[in-house]
Amino acid sequence: MNDYNNSGTHIPPTTLKQYYKLGFKLIPIGDDVVIPNVSGLLTPEERDISIRESKSGKEEPVNYIYHHPEFWNEDRLERDAYRFKSVATTYGKTHLKDDAGRDLYLNELDIDDEEIFTRLSIINTNGRDHYFLDEIGKITFGVKTRKAWGRRYYWLSHKQEKPIRSNDCKIGHRFEIKTDNSTGHGTLPPSRYRNDASKHYQSIGANKIAIQDGMYDGLLKTLDDCLINKKKSRSTSHEAQHKTRNAAEQQARFDLTEEDAEELLNEILCHYSE
């Protein structure tokens, strides 16, 4: 899926159609590799529906794609391929069905920190080591990001789970499980990096998205101690919460790299409306 055209002006329609068939919910991204290129994307009828559905009372094309998994088809991708300077995906209910006709939902594991990468590289269960990242890479689609330990793995499930955000995690133990439209979108290969047009996201793993209903619970079991214990935090005094929050915020300021800032900007822009 790395057949980027020689001019580098857009993602080839063949790649877009392959992604659609796998179950990705595609978002066209413009020249800046951040902002969705969706102006004029919806038909008049779709715009009316989008306005009625939106909390802002305004047209929201990206949310429309999220709520309407039937939005894309091969003909429409061919017609709107020019919009895809880069390509991303949103999550949740897809246009795919399993063999029994049941709905399938798209999920993403987004690894940020070395600690998470290391933990998931080798998982010991019942005295046996499992090279988890290698094993999952053999059965489902993955992406190598520009971060040193950055990996994204996608899977399908029969249930839509609650998203896990990076601010749910302890500092130095960041990861996300993206399951809906509240955590931004995920950039797909062969999109280029924002700050270096000569480099592109690379696909790793299999050329398919596996159905893995146990993936979400398994990840949370393995990474449970990486999450902030919010119940415990609520039981502490207000003063203690305030001190803890301030300390975390101070540490986060020093922990915010250029890549982190760019990722934050990406998520904010996904939800921005005039």
PDB file of C-alpha atoms in Angstrom:
ATOM      1  CA  MET A   1       0.000   0.000   0.000  1.00  0.00           C
ATOM      2  CA  ASN A   2       2.972   2.308  -0.488  1.00  0.00           C
ATOM      3  CA  ASP A   3       2.322   3.066  -4.192  1.00  0.00           C
ATOM      4  CA  TYR A   4       2.653   6.840  -3.924  1.00  0.00           C
ATOM      5  CA  ASN A   5       2.473   8.619  -7.292  1.00  0.00           C
ATOM      6  CA  ASN A   6       5.680  10.110  -8.658  1.00  0.00           C
ATOM      7  CA  SER A   7       4.529  13.711  -8.298  1.00  0.00           C
ATOM      8  CA  GLY A   8       3.548  13.110  -4.664  1.00  0.00           C
ATOM      9  CA  THR A   9       0.427  15.255  -5.139  1.00  0.00           C
ATOM     10  CA  HIS A  10      -2.182  12.798  -3.913  1.00  0.00           C
ATOM     11  CA  ILE A  11      -2.825   9.253  -2.732  1.00  0.00           C
ATOM     12  CA  PRO A  12      -3.576   6.938  -5.694  1.00  0.00           C
ATOM     13  CA  PRO A  13      -7.228   5.854  -6.041  1.00  0.00           C
ATOM     14  CA  THR A  14      -6.123   2.207  -6.023  1.00  0.00           C
ATOM     15  CA  THR A  15      -4.724   2.666  -2.510  1.00  0.00           C
ATOM     16  CA  LEU A  16      -7.869   4.432  -1.315  1.00  0.00           C
ATOM     17  CA  LYS A  17     -10.061   1.625  -2.658  1.00  0.00           C
ATOM     18  CA  GLN A  18      -7.874  -1.005  -0.979  1.00  0.00           C
ATOM     19  CA  TYR A  19      -8.173   0.815   2.339  1.00  0.00           C
ATOM     20  CA  TYR A  20     -11.943   1.064   1.907  1.00  0.00           C
ATOM     21  CA  LYS A  21     -12.206  -2.671   1.313  1.00  0.00           C
ATOM     22  CA  LEU A  22     -10.166  -3.358   4.458  1.00  0.00           C
ATOM     23  CA  GLY A  23     -12.649  -1.367   6.552  1.00  0.00           C
ATOM     24  CA  PHE A  24     -10.943   1.998   7.054  1.00  0.00           C
ATOM     25  CA  LYS A  25     -13.233   5.047   7.327  1.00  0.00           C
ATOM     26  CA  LEU A  26     -11.253   7.438   5.172  1.00  0.00           C
ATOM     27  CA  ILE A  27     -10.669  11.146   5.805  1.00  0.00           C
ATOM     28  CA  PRO A  28      -9.042  13.212   2.994  1.00  0.00           C
ATOM     29  CA  ILE A  29      -6.191  15.385   4.293  1.00  0.00           C
ATOM     30  CA  GLY A  30      -4.933  18.528   2.541  1.00  0.00           C
ATOM     31  CA  ASP A  31      -1.496  19.860   1.647  1.00  0.00           C
ATOM     32  CA  ASP A  32      -0.578  20.732   5.241  1.00  0.00           C
ATOM     33  CA  VAL A  33      -1.000  17.054   6.251  1.00  0.00           C
ATOM     34  CA  VAL A  34      -3.170  18.102   9.196  1.00  0.00           C
ATOM     35  CA  ILE A  35      -6.481  19.682   8.213  1.00  0.00           C
ATOM     36  CA  PRO A  36      -9.180  17.478   6.612  1.00  0.00           C
ATOM     37  CA  ASN A  37      -9.760  18.506   2.987  1.00  0.00           C
ATOM     38  CA  VAL A  38     -13.555  18.279   3.164  1.00  0.00           C
ATOM     39  CA  SER A  39     -14.871  21.641   1.961  1.00  0.00           C
ATOM     40  CA  GLY A  40     -17.702  20.933  -0.484  1.00  0.00           C
ATOM     41  CA  LEU A  41     -17.438  17.183   0.080  1.00  0.00           C
ATOM     42  CA  LEU A  42     -21.059  16.625   1.138  1.00  0.00           C
ATOM     43  CA  THR A  43     -24.022  16.788  -1.189  1.00  0.00           C
ATOM     44  CA  PRO A  44     -26.786  19.312  -0.366  1.00  0.00           C
ATOM     45  CA  GLU A  45     -28.859  16.526   1.179  1.00  0.00           C
ATOM     46  CA  GLU A  46     -25.910  15.295   3.247  1.00  0.00           C
ATOM     47  CA  ARG A  47     -25.172  18.847   4.402  1.00  0.00           C
ATOM     48  CA  ASP A  48     -28.723  19.206   5.689  1.00  0.00           C
ATOM     49  CA  ILE A  49     -28.423  15.916   7.566  1.00  0.00           C
ATOM     50  CA  SER A  50     -25.019  16.915   8.971  1.00  0.00           C
ATOM     51  CA  ILE A  51     -26.388  20.227  10.264  1.00  0.00           C
ATOM     52  CA  ARG A  52     -29.338  18.497  11.927  1.00  0.00           C
ATOM     53  CA  GLU A  53     -27.069  15.912  13.547  1.00  0.00           C
ATOM     54  CA  SER A  54     -24.357  18.291  14.746  1.00  0.00           C
ATOM     55  CA  LYS A  55     -24.301  19.831  18.214  1.00  0.00           C
ATOM     56  CA  SER A  56     -22.920  23.051  16.743  1.00  0.00           C
ATOM     57  CA  GLY A  57     -25.759  23.426  14.255  1.00  0.00           C
ATOM     58  CA  LYS A  58     -23.176  23.621  11.476  1.00  0.00           C
ATOM     59  CA  GLU A  59     -22.024  21.305   8.719  1.00  0.00           C
ATOM     60  CA  GLU A  60     -19.410  18.825  10.023  1.00  0.00           C
ATOM     61  CA  PRO A  61     -18.165  16.596   7.164  1.00  0.00           C
ATOM     62  CA  VAL A  62     -15.664  14.575   9.242  1.00  0.00           C
ATOM     63  CA  ASN A  63     -18.314  13.725  11.830  1.00  0.00           C
ATOM     64  CA  TYR A  64     -20.711  12.892   9.011  1.00  0.00           C
ATOM     65  CA  ILE A  65     -18.234  10.307   7.698  1.00  0.00           C
ATOM     66  CA  TYR A  66     -17.918   8.924  11.223  1.00  0.00           C
ATOM     67  CA  HIS A  67     -21.686   8.598  11.733  1.00  0.00           C
ATOM     68  CA  HIS A  68     -22.397   7.284   8.214  1.00  0.00           C
ATOM     69  CA  PRO A  69     -20.070   4.359   7.443  1.00  0.00           C
ATOM     70  CA  GLU A  70     -21.806   3.898   4.086  1.00  0.00           C
ATOM     71  CA  PHE A  71     -20.524   7.337   2.965  1.00  0.00           C
ATOM     72  CA  TRP A  72     -17.664   6.074   0.812  1.00  0.00           C
ATOM     73  CA  ASN A  73     -17.864   3.673  -2.093  1.00  0.00           C
ATOM     74  CA  GLU A  74     -15.407   2.953  -4.899  1.00  0.00           C
ATOM     75  CA  ASP A  75     -17.046   5.372  -7.339  1.00  0.00           C
ATOM     76  CA  ARG A  76     -17.020   8.197  -4.828  1.00  0.00           C
ATOM     77  CA  LEU A  77     -13.390   7.529  -3.923  1.00  0.00           C
ATOM     78  CA  GLU A  78     -12.474   7.672  -7.609  1.00  0.00           C
ATOM     79  CA  ARG A  79     -14.334  10.965  -8.011  1.00  0.00           C
ATOM     80  CA  ASP A  80     -12.882  12.590  -4.874  1.00  0.00           C
ATOM     81  CA  ALA A  81      -9.389  11.096  -5.036  1.00  0.00           C
ATOM     82  CA  TYR A  82      -7.951  14.544  -5.788  1.00  0.00           C
ATOM     83  CA  ARG A  83      -8.777  15.581  -2.217  1.00  0.00           C
ATOM     84  CA  PHE A  84      -6.427  13.013  -0.690  1.00  0.00           C
ATOM     85  CA  LYS A  85      -3.075  14.781  -0.533  1.00  0.00           C
ATOM     86  CA  SER A  86      -2.680  12.506   2.478  1.00  0.00           C
ATOM     87  CA  VAL A  87      -5.121  10.012   3.980  1.00  0.00           C
ATOM     88  CA  ALA A  88      -6.346   9.282   7.496  1.00  0.00           C
ATOM     89  CA  THR A  89      -9.057   7.223   9.135  1.00  0.00           C
ATOM     90  CA  THR A  90     -11.665   7.722  11.810  1.00  0.00           C
ATOM     91  CA  TYR A  91     -13.019   4.825  13.905  1.00  0.00           C
ATOM     92  CA  GLY A  92     -16.168   3.125  15.106  1.00  0.00           C
ATOM     93  CA  LYS A  93     -18.816   1.353  13.046  1.00  0.00           C
ATOM     94  CA  THR A  94     -17.630   0.378   9.550  1.00  0.00           C
ATOM     95  CA  HIS A  95     -19.445  -0.616   6.381  1.00  0.00           C
ATOM     96  CA  LEU A  96     -18.202  -4.188   6.884  1.00  0.00           C
ATOM     97  CA  LYS A  97     -20.217  -7.119   8.234  1.00  0.00           C
ATOM     98  CA  ASP A  98     -19.004 -10.475   9.490  1.00  0.00           C
ATOM     99  CA  ASP A  99     -20.141 -13.783   7.970  1.00  0.00           C
ATOM    100  CA  ALA A 100     -23.261 -13.701  10.156  1.00  0.00           C
ATOM    101  CA  GLY A 101     -24.176 -10.179   9.046  1.00  0.00           C
ATOM    102  CA  ARG A 102     -23.147  -8.508  12.305  1.00  0.00           C
ATOM    103  CA  ASP A 103     -21.655  -4.991  12.425  1.00  0.00           C
ATOM    104  CA  LEU A 104     -17.899  -4.546  12.817  1.00  0.00           C
ATOM    105  CA  TYR A 105     -16.149  -1.640  14.561  1.00  0.00           C
ATOM    106  CA  LEU A 106     -12.692  -0.221  13.788  1.00  0.00           C
ATOM    107  CA  ASN A 107     -10.205   0.260  16.656  1.00  0.00           C
ATOM    108  CA  GLU A 108      -6.630   1.496  16.883  1.00  0.00           C
ATOM    109  CA  LEU A 109      -3.868   0.910  19.420  1.00  0.00           C
ATOM    110  CA  ASP A 110      -1.557   3.945  19.353  1.00  0.00           C
ATOM    111  CA  ILE A 111       1.785   3.430  21.128  1.00  0.00           C
ATOM    112  CA  ASP A 112       3.691   6.568  22.124  1.00  0.00           C
ATOM    113  CA  ASP A 113       6.263   5.697  24.771  1.00  0.00           C
ATOM    114  CA  GLU A 114       9.151   3.257  25.032  1.00  0.00           C
ATOM    115  CA  GLU A 115       7.686   1.734  28.189  1.00  0.00           C
ATOM    116  CA  ILE A 116       4.516   0.658  26.367  1.00  0.00           C
ATOM    117  CA  PHE A 117       6.468  -0.600  23.361  1.00  0.00           C
ATOM    118  CA  THR A 118       8.728  -2.641  25.639  1.00  0.00           C
ATOM    119  CA  ARG A 119       5.851  -4.125  27.642  1.00  0.00           C
ATOM    120  CA  LEU A 120       3.950  -5.172  24.545  1.00  0.00           C
ATOM    121  CA  SER A 121       7.000  -6.528  22.742  1.00  0.00           C
ATOM    122  CA  ILE A 122       7.096  -9.539  25.096  1.00  0.00           C
ATOM    123  CA  ILE A 123       4.093 -10.573  27.212  1.00  0.00           C
ATOM    124  CA  ASN A 124       4.364 -13.507  29.596  1.00  0.00           C
ATOM    125  CA  THR A 125       1.185 -15.522  30.070  1.00  0.00           C
ATOM    126  CA  ASN A 126       1.113 -18.744  32.069  1.00  0.00           C
ATOM    127  CA  GLY A 127       4.913 -18.890  32.086  1.00  0.00           C
ATOM    128  CA  ARG A 128       5.194 -18.539  28.328  1.00  0.00           C
ATOM    129  CA  ASP A 129       6.607 -15.530  26.471  1.00  0.00           C
ATOM    130  CA  HIS A 130       4.564 -14.110  23.613  1.00  0.00           C
ATOM    131  CA  TYR A 131       6.205 -11.659  21.224  1.00  0.00           C
ATOM    132  CA  PHE A 132       2.976  -9.718  21.033  1.00  0.00           C
ATOM    133  CA  LEU A 133       3.877  -6.935  18.613  1.00  0.00           C
ATOM    134  CA  ASP A 134       5.448  -9.412  16.212  1.00  0.00           C
ATOM    135  CA  GLU A 135       2.474 -11.737  16.511  1.00  0.00           C
ATOM    136  CA  ILE A 136      -0.159  -9.039  16.037  1.00  0.00           C
ATOM    137  CA  GLY A 137       1.818  -7.677  13.104  1.00  0.00           C
ATOM    138  CA  LYS A 138       1.430 -11.013  11.333  1.00  0.00           C
ATOM    139  CA  ILE A 139      -2.353 -10.914  11.441  1.00  0.00           C
ATOM    140  CA  THR A 140      -3.420  -7.264  11.160  1.00  0.00           C
ATOM    141  CA  PHE A 141      -2.544  -3.893   9.636  1.00  0.00           C
ATOM    142  CA  GLY A 142      -0.045  -1.618  11.368  1.00  0.00           C
ATOM    143  CA  VAL A 143       1.714   1.711  10.847  1.00  0.00           C
ATOM    144  CA  LYS A 144       5.187   2.934  11.826  1.00  0.00           C
ATOM    145  CA  THR A 145       4.951   6.599  12.838  1.00  0.00           C
ATOM    146  CA  ARG A 146       7.646   9.259  13.049  1.00  0.00           C
ATOM    147  CA  LYS A 147       8.090   8.790  16.805  1.00  0.00           C
ATOM    148  CA  ALA A 148      10.938   6.539  17.885  1.00  0.00           C
ATOM    149  CA  TRP A 149       8.605   4.000  19.488  1.00  0.00           C
ATOM    150  CA  GLY A 150       5.533   4.995  17.513  1.00  0.00           C
ATOM    151  CA  ARG A 151       3.370   2.125  16.319  1.00  0.00           C
ATOM    152  CA  ARG A 152      -0.319   1.911  15.442  1.00  0.00           C
ATOM    153  CA  TYR A 153      -2.206  -1.364  15.101  1.00  0.00           C
ATOM    154  CA  TYR A 154      -5.759  -1.693  13.850  1.00  0.00           C
ATOM    155  CA  TRP A 155      -8.360  -4.351  14.537  1.00  0.00           C
ATOM    156  CA  LEU A 156     -12.089  -4.963  14.155  1.00  0.00           C
ATOM    157  CA  SER A 157     -14.511  -5.932  16.917  1.00  0.00           C
ATOM    158  CA  HIS A 158     -18.191  -6.698  17.290  1.00  0.00           C
ATOM    159  CA  LYS A 159     -18.535  -4.148  20.080  1.00  0.00           C
ATOM    160  CA  GLN A 160     -17.628  -0.485  20.331  1.00  0.00           C
ATOM    161  CA  GLU A 161     -15.502   0.010  23.426  1.00  0.00           C
ATOM    162  CA  LYS A 162     -14.740   3.122  25.466  1.00  0.00           C
ATOM    163  CA  PRO A 163     -11.707   5.038  24.157  1.00  0.00           C
ATOM    164  CA  ILE A 164      -8.523   5.316  26.213  1.00  0.00           C
ATOM    165  CA  ARG A 165      -6.758   8.666  25.820  1.00  0.00           C
ATOM    166  CA  SER A 166      -3.165   9.619  26.534  1.00  0.00           C
ATOM    167  CA  ASN A 167      -4.318  11.846  29.400  1.00  0.00           C
ATOM    168  CA  ASP A 168      -5.758   8.725  31.045  1.00  0.00           C
ATOM    169  CA  CYS A 169      -2.174   7.447  31.339  1.00  0.00           C
ATOM    170  CA  LYS A 170       0.711   8.122  33.660  1.00  0.00           C
ATOM    171  CA  ILE A 171       3.527  10.245  32.252  1.00  0.00           C
ATOM    172  CA  GLY A 172       6.030   8.055  30.435  1.00  0.00           C
ATOM    173  CA  HIS A 173       3.391   5.332  29.996  1.00  0.00           C
ATOM    174  CA  ARG A 174       1.308   6.852  27.239  1.00  0.00           C
ATOM    175  CA  PHE A 175      -0.838   4.946  24.816  1.00  0.00           C
ATOM    176  CA  GLU A 176      -4.272   5.343  23.298  1.00  0.00           C
ATOM    177  CA  ILE A 177      -7.015   3.004  22.207  1.00  0.00           C
ATOM    178  CA  LYS A 178      -9.098   4.886  19.659  1.00  0.00           C
ATOM    179  CA  THR A 179     -12.624   3.613  19.164  1.00  0.00           C
ATOM    180  CA  ASP A 180     -14.711   6.657  18.204  1.00  0.00           C
ATOM    181  CA  ASN A 181     -14.432  10.220  16.901  1.00  0.00           C
ATOM    182  CA  SER A 182     -13.361  11.808  20.201  1.00  0.00           C
ATOM    183  CA  THR A 183      -9.624  11.150  19.834  1.00  0.00           C
ATOM    184  CA  GLY A 184      -8.816  12.612  16.422  1.00  0.00           C
ATOM    185  CA  HIS A 185      -7.923  10.585  13.359  1.00  0.00           C
ATOM    186  CA  GLY A 186      -5.058   8.260  12.434  1.00  0.00           C
ATOM    187  CA  THR A 187      -2.797   9.064   9.472  1.00  0.00           C
ATOM    188  CA  LEU A 188      -2.259   6.169   7.070  1.00  0.00           C
ATOM    189  CA  PRO A 189       0.575   5.325   4.649  1.00  0.00           C
ATOM    190  CA  PRO A 190       1.820   6.589   2.295  1.00  0.00           C
ATOM    191  CA  SER A 191       0.956  10.015   3.710  1.00  0.00           C
ATOM    192  CA  ARG A 192       3.967  12.252   4.133  1.00  0.00           C
ATOM    193  CA  TYR A 193       5.254  13.688   7.377  1.00  0.00           C
ATOM    194  CA  ARG A 194       4.212  17.248   8.062  1.00  0.00           C
ATOM    195  CA  ASN A 195       7.726  18.597   8.601  1.00  0.00           C
ATOM    196  CA  ASP A 196       9.537  16.480   6.009  1.00  0.00           C
ATOM    197  CA  ALA A 197       7.834  15.962   2.635  1.00  0.00           C
ATOM    198  CA  SER A 198      10.514  13.461   1.619  1.00  0.00           C
ATOM    199  CA  LYS A 199       9.422  10.967   4.300  1.00  0.00           C
ATOM    200  CA  HIS A 200       6.205   8.985   4.480  1.00  0.00           C
ATOM    201  CA  TYR A 201       4.348   6.857   6.993  1.00  0.00           C
ATOM    202  CA  GLN A 202       5.152   3.185   6.467  1.00  0.00           C
ATOM    203  CA  SER A 203       2.813   0.230   6.701  1.00  0.00           C
ATOM    204  CA  ILE A 204       3.878  -2.748   8.803  1.00  0.00           C
ATOM    205  CA  GLY A 205       2.134  -6.003   9.467  1.00  0.00           C
ATOM    206  CA  ALA A 206      -0.506  -7.739   7.374  1.00  0.00           C
ATOM    207  CA  ASN A 207      -2.509  -6.325   4.484  1.00  0.00           C
ATOM    208  CA  LYS A 208      -5.788  -6.866   6.327  1.00  0.00           C
ATOM    209  CA  ILE A 209      -7.584  -5.840   9.515  1.00  0.00           C
ATOM    210  CA  ALA A 210      -8.223  -8.799  11.795  1.00  0.00           C
ATOM    211  CA  ILE A 211     -11.336  -9.345  13.898  1.00  0.00           C
ATOM    212  CA  GLN A 212     -10.070  -9.559  17.497  1.00  0.00           C
ATOM    213  CA  ASP A 213     -12.846  -9.265  20.088  1.00  0.00           C
ATOM    214  CA  GLY A 214     -10.484  -9.967  22.999  1.00  0.00           C
ATOM    215  CA  MET A 215      -7.876  -7.352  22.036  1.00  0.00           C
ATOM    216  CA  TYR A 216      -9.316  -4.445  24.030  1.00  0.00           C
ATOM    217  CA  ASP A 217      -9.644  -6.313  27.340  1.00  0.00           C
ATOM    218  CA  GLY A 218      -6.276  -7.996  26.852  1.00  0.00           C
ATOM    219  CA  LEU A 219      -4.506  -4.672  26.333  1.00  0.00           C
ATOM    220  CA  LEU A 220      -6.130  -3.112  29.388  1.00  0.00           C
ATOM    221  CA  LYS A 221      -5.203  -6.112  31.520  1.00  0.00           C
ATOM    222  CA  THR A 222      -1.570  -5.867  30.444  1.00  0.00           C
ATOM    223  CA  LEU A 223      -1.357  -2.076  30.747  1.00  0.00           C
ATOM    224  CA  ASP A 224      -3.666  -1.553  33.727  1.00  0.00           C
ATOM    225  CA  ASP A 225      -0.994  -0.061  35.976  1.00  0.00           C
ATOM    226  CA  CYS A 226      -0.120   2.490  33.278  1.00  0.00           C
ATOM    227  CA  LEU A 227      -3.504   4.157  33.751  1.00  0.00           C
ATOM    228  CA  ILE A 228      -4.286   6.844  36.304  1.00  0.00           C
ATOM    229  CA  ASN A 229      -6.506   5.474  39.056  1.00  0.00           C
ATOM    230  CA  LYS A 230      -9.307   7.997  38.796  1.00  0.00           C
ATOM    231  CA  LYS A 231     -11.462   6.389  41.487  1.00  0.00           C
ATOM    232  CA  LYS A 232      -8.653   6.753  43.989  1.00  0.00           C
ATOM    233  CA  SER A 233      -8.038  10.325  42.886  1.00  0.00           C
ATOM    234  CA  ARG A 234     -11.664  11.240  43.519  1.00  0.00           C
ATOM    235  CA  SER A 235     -11.459   9.884  47.071  1.00  0.00           C
ATOM    236  CA  THR A 236      -8.545  12.145  48.007  1.00  0.00           C
ATOM    237  CA  SER A 237      -8.994  15.653  49.346  1.00  0.00           C
ATOM    238  CA  HIS A 238      -9.487  18.567  46.994  1.00  0.00           C
ATOM    239  CA  GLU A 239      -6.150  20.029  48.090  1.00  0.00           C
ATOM    240  CA  ALA A 240      -4.299  16.804  47.333  1.00  0.00           C
ATOM    241  CA  GLN A 241      -5.949  16.590  43.925  1.00  0.00           C
ATOM    242  CA  HIS A 242      -4.926  20.165  43.194  1.00  0.00           C
ATOM    243  CA  LYS A 243      -1.287  19.507  44.115  1.00  0.00           C
ATOM    244  CA  THR A 244      -1.183  16.297  42.102  1.00  0.00           C
ATOM    245  CA  ARG A 245      -2.731  18.001  39.080  1.00  0.00           C
ATOM    246  CA  ASN A 246      -0.304  20.927  39.244  1.00  0.00           C
ATOM    247  CA  ALA A 247       2.678  18.601  39.559  1.00  0.00           C
ATOM    248  CA  ALA A 248       1.498  16.552  36.606  1.00  0.00           C
ATOM    249  CA  GLU A 249       0.923  19.676  34.540  1.00  0.00           C
ATOM    250  CA  GLN A 250       4.397  20.998  35.326  1.00  0.00           C
ATOM    251  CA  GLN A 251       5.979  17.671  34.382  1.00  0.00           C
ATOM    252  CA  ALA A 252       3.848  17.483  31.242  1.00  0.00           C
ATOM    253  CA  ARG A 253       5.132  20.874  30.121  1.00  0.00           C
ATOM    254  CA  PHE A 254       8.691  19.624  30.195  1.00  0.00           C
ATOM    255  CA  ASP A 255       7.638  16.283  28.675  1.00  0.00           C
ATOM    256  CA  LEU A 256       5.933  17.909  25.663  1.00  0.00           C
ATOM    257  CA  THR A 257       8.149  17.340  22.638  1.00  0.00           C
ATOM    258  CA  GLU A 258       7.689  18.920  19.218  1.00  0.00           C
ATOM    259  CA  GLU A 259       6.084  15.698  18.023  1.00  0.00           C
ATOM    260  CA  ASP A 260       3.716  15.710  21.008  1.00  0.00           C
ATOM    261  CA  ALA A 261       2.716  19.286  20.234  1.00  0.00           C
ATOM    262  CA  GLU A 262       2.056  18.387  16.611  1.00  0.00           C
ATOM    263  CA  GLU A 263      -0.079  15.413  17.647  1.00  0.00           C
ATOM    264  CA  LEU A 264      -2.052  17.668  20.004  1.00  0.00           C
ATOM    265  CA  LEU A 265      -2.584  20.213  17.228  1.00  0.00           C
ATOM    266  CA  ASN A 266      -3.792  17.435  14.940  1.00  0.00           C
ATOM    267  CA  GLU A 267      -6.459  16.347  17.421  1.00  0.00           C
ATOM    268  CA  ILE A 268      -7.627  19.914  18.128  1.00  0.00           C
ATOM    269  CA  LEU A 269      -8.004  20.731  14.446  1.00  0.00           C
ATOM    270  CA  CYS A 270     -10.169  17.636  13.892  1.00  0.00           C
ATOM    271  CA  HIS A 271     -12.815  19.112  16.176  1.00  0.00           C
ATOM    272  CA  TYR A 272     -12.413  22.797  15.250  1.00  0.00           C
ATOM    273  CA  SER A 273     -15.353  24.605  13.673  1.00  0.00           C
ATOM    274  CA  GLU A 274     -15.638  28.253  12.691  1.00  0.00           C
TER     275      GLU A 274
END
